[in-house]
Amino acid sequence: MAKLIDGKGIAAEVRADIKKRAAEFAAETGVTPGLAVIIVGDNPASQVYVRNKKKACEDVGFYSEVIEMSGDTTMPELLGKIEELKNDSRVHGILVQLPLPKGLDEDAVIAAIPPEKDVDAFHVVNTGRIMLGDFDFLPCTPAGVMKLLEHEGVDVSGKECVVVGRSNIVGKPQAMLLLHANGTVTICHSRTKDLAEVTRRADILVVAIGKADFITGDMIKPGAVVIDVGMNRREDGKLTGDVDFATAEPVASLITPVPGGVGPMTITMLLENTLTAAKRSVK
Ligand code: GUN
């Protein structure tokens, strides 16, 4: 029987600390950290994520702004909005919710966000700095995973770490953070031969592939720490991760539930980045 990692509870602790540090910073400088989120179109999942981000900002006393743009927004209109926010001194962080509707160029949009306001850490300047290990902005989801490991007293140094998934948002930066923590890191993906043979080596297994219940208990080393980044909706409407919890939980020593595991930590790290951006703006 694995111990559950309470992401919701840990996120609440970290957010209380962010709120305290933001209040201290505001008292010192008169600056309230501010986040602007742009959402284009009416993707229902994106709308939920954006609502949660706004609420999280308000809960820690940040200024927050949501800019809703219609699904037929053009590139010049979107880039114009980013330009406005670039020059808005109340806004320290700019986030454009992805995915964007077809016809809009995500890479060009990310490139237009000034690196010092890029609280997602998606801009090439920030991803490059993450690779080098010298960065201001945390990649939100991978950093949330590291925070959970740290909170549970899991020492990454020297451990076999296997990351399943190689996305720019999660898999690749996750591998970098585990490497910076001195893990021995393997990245698996859809072309990996004998995936189970690799995942069974993992002392720490991080799964971010977007396939419901894909990693089963027989693919996990007894006693492994299992971190499930997945967020999938099953046919019955229930949320589920990329790990088949029912078969994984008896094998693992520590495991994150979905929901209530990694999810709450992602937004927490976004708040941390927004505070960092505000602090750097007065330096
Ligand atoms: N869509 C899903 N996750 C994310 C995220 O972390 N940032 C942005 N901007 N869009 C997303």
PDB file of C-alpha atoms in Angstrom, residues 44-185:
ATOM      1  CA  PRO A  44     -14.022  24.445 -21.970  1.00  0.00           C
ATOM      2  CA  ALA A  45     -10.954  22.877 -20.283  1.00  0.00           C
ATOM      3  CA  SER A  46      -8.974  26.090 -20.830  1.00  0.00           C
ATOM      4  CA  GLN A  47     -11.795  28.125 -19.318  1.00  0.00           C
ATOM      5  CA  VAL A  48     -11.648  26.017 -16.148  1.00  0.00           C
ATOM      6  CA  TYR A  49      -7.831  26.325 -15.932  1.00  0.00           C
ATOM      7  CA  VAL A  50      -7.980  30.107 -16.415  1.00  0.00           C
ATOM      8  CA  ARG A  51     -10.692  30.509 -13.779  1.00  0.00           C
ATOM      9  CA  ASN A  52      -8.545  28.522 -11.341  1.00  0.00           C
ATOM     10  CA  LYS A  53      -5.504  30.696 -12.084  1.00  0.00           C
ATOM     11  CA  LYS A  54      -7.485  33.896 -11.462  1.00  0.00           C
ATOM     12  CA  LYS A  55      -8.901  32.554  -8.207  1.00  0.00           C
ATOM     13  CA  ALA A  56      -5.435  31.424  -7.057  1.00  0.00           C
ATOM     14  CA  CYS A  57      -4.067  34.938  -7.718  1.00  0.00           C
ATOM     15  CA  GLU A  58      -6.851  36.564  -5.756  1.00  0.00           C
ATOM     16  CA  ASP A  59      -6.380  34.150  -2.843  1.00  0.00           C
ATOM     17  CA  VAL A  60      -2.739  35.237  -2.393  1.00  0.00           C
ATOM     18  CA  GLY A  61      -3.514  38.958  -2.882  1.00  0.00           C
ATOM     19  CA  PHE A  62      -2.143  39.396  -6.408  1.00  0.00           C
ATOM     20  CA  TYR A  63      -3.570  41.737  -9.027  1.00  0.00           C
ATOM     21  CA  SER A  64      -5.095  39.557 -11.722  1.00  0.00           C
ATOM     22  CA  GLU A  65      -6.614  40.186 -15.090  1.00  0.00           C
ATOM     23  CA  VAL A  66      -8.207  37.773 -17.553  1.00  0.00           C
ATOM     24  CA  ILE A  67      -8.407  38.917 -21.172  1.00  0.00           C
ATOM     25  CA  GLU A  68     -10.975  36.936 -23.128  1.00  0.00           C
ATOM     26  CA  MET A  69     -10.559  37.120 -26.894  1.00  0.00           C
ATOM     27  CA  SER A  70     -12.904  35.597 -29.447  1.00  0.00           C
ATOM     28  CA  GLY A  71     -12.074  32.418 -31.377  1.00  0.00           C
ATOM     29  CA  ASP A  72     -11.604  34.401 -34.606  1.00  0.00           C
ATOM     30  CA  THR A  73      -8.918  36.678 -33.151  1.00  0.00           C
ATOM     31  CA  THR A  74      -6.102  37.358 -35.638  1.00  0.00           C
ATOM     32  CA  MET A  75      -2.366  37.184 -34.961  1.00  0.00           C
ATOM     33  CA  PRO A  76      -1.951  41.005 -35.146  1.00  0.00           C
ATOM     34  CA  GLU A  77      -4.760  41.438 -32.613  1.00  0.00           C
ATOM     35  CA  LEU A  78      -3.249  38.919 -30.222  1.00  0.00           C
ATOM     36  CA  LEU A  79       0.281  40.291 -30.605  1.00  0.00           C
ATOM     37  CA  GLY A  80      -1.131  43.801 -30.065  1.00  0.00           C
ATOM     38  CA  LYS A  81      -2.663  42.716 -26.772  1.00  0.00           C
ATOM     39  CA  ILE A  82       0.640  41.185 -25.640  1.00  0.00           C
ATOM     40  CA  GLU A  83       2.384  44.444 -26.564  1.00  0.00           C
ATOM     41  CA  GLU A  84      -0.083  46.377 -24.374  1.00  0.00           C
ATOM     42  CA  LEU A  85       0.527  44.081 -21.417  1.00  0.00           C
ATOM     43  CA  LYS A  86       4.270  44.294 -21.968  1.00  0.00           C
ATOM     44  CA  ASN A  87       3.998  48.025 -21.206  1.00  0.00           C
ATOM     45  CA  ASP A  88       1.498  47.696 -18.330  1.00  0.00           C
ATOM     46  CA  SER A  89       3.333  48.232 -15.030  1.00  0.00           C
ATOM     47  CA  ARG A  90       0.590  46.458 -13.017  1.00  0.00           C
ATOM     48  CA  VAL A  91       1.297  43.252 -14.938  1.00  0.00           C
ATOM     49  CA  HIS A  92       4.472  41.335 -14.041  1.00  0.00           C
ATOM     50  CA  GLY A  93       3.466  38.038 -15.597  1.00  0.00           C
ATOM     51  CA  ILE A  94       1.790  37.384 -18.959  1.00  0.00           C
ATOM     52  CA  LEU A  95       0.354  33.962 -19.724  1.00  0.00           C
ATOM     53  CA  VAL A  96      -1.377  32.971 -22.948  1.00  0.00           C
ATOM     54  CA  GLN A  97      -3.451  29.878 -22.302  1.00  0.00           C
ATOM     55  CA  LEU A  98      -2.673  27.031 -24.704  1.00  0.00           C
ATOM     56  CA  PRO A  99      -3.773  25.450 -26.950  1.00  0.00           C
ATOM     57  CA  LEU A 100      -4.663  28.369 -29.231  1.00  0.00           C
ATOM     58  CA  PRO A 101      -7.393  28.011 -31.882  1.00  0.00           C
ATOM     59  CA  LYS A 102      -6.252  26.741 -35.279  1.00  0.00           C
ATOM     60  CA  GLY A 103      -4.680  29.423 -37.453  1.00  0.00           C
ATOM     61  CA  LEU A 104      -2.819  31.115 -34.587  1.00  0.00           C
ATOM     62  CA  ASP A 105       0.923  30.494 -34.376  1.00  0.00           C
ATOM     63  CA  GLU A 106       1.735  29.371 -30.813  1.00  0.00           C
ATOM     64  CA  ASP A 107       5.498  29.618 -31.306  1.00  0.00           C
ATOM     65  CA  ALA A 108       5.237  33.222 -32.533  1.00  0.00           C
ATOM     66  CA  VAL A 109       2.947  34.099 -29.620  1.00  0.00           C
ATOM     67  CA  ILE A 110       5.336  32.624 -27.038  1.00  0.00           C
ATOM     68  CA  ALA A 111       8.238  34.441 -28.701  1.00  0.00           C
ATOM     69  CA  ALA A 112       6.350  37.754 -28.379  1.00  0.00           C
ATOM     70  CA  ILE A 113       6.086  37.518 -24.585  1.00  0.00           C
ATOM     71  CA  PRO A 114       9.022  39.368 -23.046  1.00  0.00           C
ATOM     72  CA  PRO A 115      11.198  36.788 -21.230  1.00  0.00           C
ATOM     73  CA  GLU A 116      11.035  38.801 -17.981  1.00  0.00           C
ATOM     74  CA  LYS A 117       7.212  38.491 -17.965  1.00  0.00           C
ATOM     75  CA  ASP A 118       7.109  34.885 -19.231  1.00  0.00           C
ATOM     76  CA  VAL A 119       5.858  33.218 -16.052  1.00  0.00           C
ATOM     77  CA  ASP A 120       5.124  29.956 -17.931  1.00  0.00           C
ATOM     78  CA  ALA A 121       8.870  29.780 -18.741  1.00  0.00           C
ATOM     79  CA  PHE A 122       8.032  28.791 -22.344  1.00  0.00           C
ATOM     80  CA  HIS A 123      10.138  31.442 -24.147  1.00  0.00           C
ATOM     81  CA  VAL A 124      13.380  30.086 -25.672  1.00  0.00           C
ATOM     82  CA  VAL A 125      15.413  32.337 -23.400  1.00  0.00           C
ATOM     83  CA  ASN A 126      13.803  30.764 -20.348  1.00  0.00           C
ATOM     84  CA  THR A 127      13.826  27.176 -21.642  1.00  0.00           C
ATOM     85  CA  GLY A 128      17.501  27.638 -22.527  1.00  0.00           C
ATOM     86  CA  ARG A 129      18.260  28.924 -19.056  1.00  0.00           C
ATOM     87  CA  ILE A 130      16.453  25.922 -17.536  1.00  0.00           C
ATOM     88  CA  MET A 131      18.702  23.664 -19.579  1.00  0.00           C
ATOM     89  CA  LEU A 132      21.750  25.498 -18.229  1.00  0.00           C
ATOM     90  CA  GLY A 133      20.455  25.294 -14.665  1.00  0.00           C
ATOM     91  CA  ASP A 134      20.540  29.088 -14.201  1.00  0.00           C
ATOM     92  CA  PHE A 135      16.944  30.279 -14.258  1.00  0.00           C
ATOM     93  CA  ASP A 136      14.550  32.753 -12.609  1.00  0.00           C
ATOM     94  CA  PHE A 137      11.288  31.161 -13.740  1.00  0.00           C
ATOM     95  CA  LEU A 138      10.429  27.617 -12.796  1.00  0.00           C
ATOM     96  CA  PRO A 139       8.815  25.396 -15.419  1.00  0.00           C
ATOM     97  CA  CYS A 140       5.528  25.195 -13.473  1.00  0.00           C
ATOM     98  CA  THR A 141       4.495  21.546 -13.662  1.00  0.00           C
ATOM     99  CA  PRO A 142       7.983  19.995 -13.381  1.00  0.00           C
ATOM    100  CA  ALA A 143       8.857  22.373 -10.546  1.00  0.00           C
ATOM    101  CA  GLY A 144       5.626  21.382  -8.808  1.00  0.00           C
ATOM    102  CA  VAL A 145       6.704  17.743  -9.076  1.00  0.00           C
ATOM    103  CA  MET A 146      10.119  18.565  -7.565  1.00  0.00           C
ATOM    104  CA  LYS A 147       8.406  20.409  -4.716  1.00  0.00           C
ATOM    105  CA  LEU A 148       6.245  17.359  -3.977  1.00  0.00           C
ATOM    106  CA  LEU A 149       9.329  15.099  -3.923  1.00  0.00           C
ATOM    107  CA  GLU A 150      11.147  17.530  -1.634  1.00  0.00           C
ATOM    108  CA  HIS A 151       8.151  17.788   0.681  1.00  0.00           C
ATOM    109  CA  GLU A 152       7.984  13.982   0.965  1.00  0.00           C
ATOM    110  CA  GLY A 153      11.708  13.788   1.725  1.00  0.00           C
ATOM    111  CA  VAL A 154      12.511  11.904  -1.493  1.00  0.00           C
ATOM    112  CA  ASP A 155      16.212  12.380  -2.258  1.00  0.00           C
ATOM    113  CA  VAL A 156      16.660  12.363  -6.048  1.00  0.00           C
ATOM    114  CA  SER A 157      20.474  12.221  -6.006  1.00  0.00           C
ATOM    115  CA  GLY A 158      21.785   9.018  -7.575  1.00  0.00           C
ATOM    116  CA  LYS A 159      18.281   7.582  -8.149  1.00  0.00           C
ATOM    117  CA  GLU A 160      17.036   6.012 -11.367  1.00  0.00           C
ATOM    118  CA  CYS A 161      14.492   8.539 -12.644  1.00  0.00           C
ATOM    119  CA  VAL A 162      12.314   7.676 -15.607  1.00  0.00           C
ATOM    120  CA  VAL A 163      10.188  10.345 -17.294  1.00  0.00           C
ATOM    121  CA  VAL A 164       7.505   9.033 -19.630  1.00  0.00           C
ATOM    122  CA  GLY A 165       6.661  11.764 -22.172  1.00  0.00           C
ATOM    123  CA  ARG A 166       8.874  14.288 -23.955  1.00  0.00           C
ATOM    124  CA  SER A 167       6.715  17.406 -24.291  1.00  0.00           C
ATOM    125  CA  ASN A 168       8.282  20.852 -24.132  1.00  0.00           C
ATOM    126  CA  ILE A 169       5.947  21.782 -21.267  1.00  0.00           C
ATOM    127  CA  VAL A 170       6.529  18.774 -19.002  1.00  0.00           C
ATOM    128  CA  GLY A 171       8.736  15.862 -20.115  1.00  0.00           C
ATOM    129  CA  LYS A 172      11.842  17.710 -21.281  1.00  0.00           C
ATOM    130  CA  PRO A 173      12.034  20.300 -18.474  1.00  0.00           C
ATOM    131  CA  GLN A 174      11.147  17.572 -15.942  1.00  0.00           C
ATOM    132  CA  ALA A 175      14.146  15.548 -17.081  1.00  0.00           C
ATOM    133  CA  MET A 176      16.350  18.642 -16.701  1.00  0.00           C
ATOM    134  CA  LEU A 177      15.199  19.363 -13.154  1.00  0.00           C
ATOM    135  CA  LEU A 178      15.749  15.728 -12.113  1.00  0.00           C
ATOM    136  CA  LEU A 179      19.193  15.888 -13.730  1.00  0.00           C
ATOM    137  CA  HIS A 180      20.014  19.123 -11.879  1.00  0.00           C
ATOM    138  CA  ALA A 181      19.050  17.244  -8.698  1.00  0.00           C
ATOM    139  CA  ASN A 182      21.648  14.583  -9.643  1.00  0.00           C
ATOM    140  CA  GLY A 183      19.213  11.876 -10.712  1.00  0.00           C
ATOM    141  CA  THR A 184      20.143   9.339 -13.395  1.00  0.00           C
ATOM    142  CA  VAL A 185      17.506  10.264 -15.944  1.00  0.00           C
TER     143      VAL A 185
END
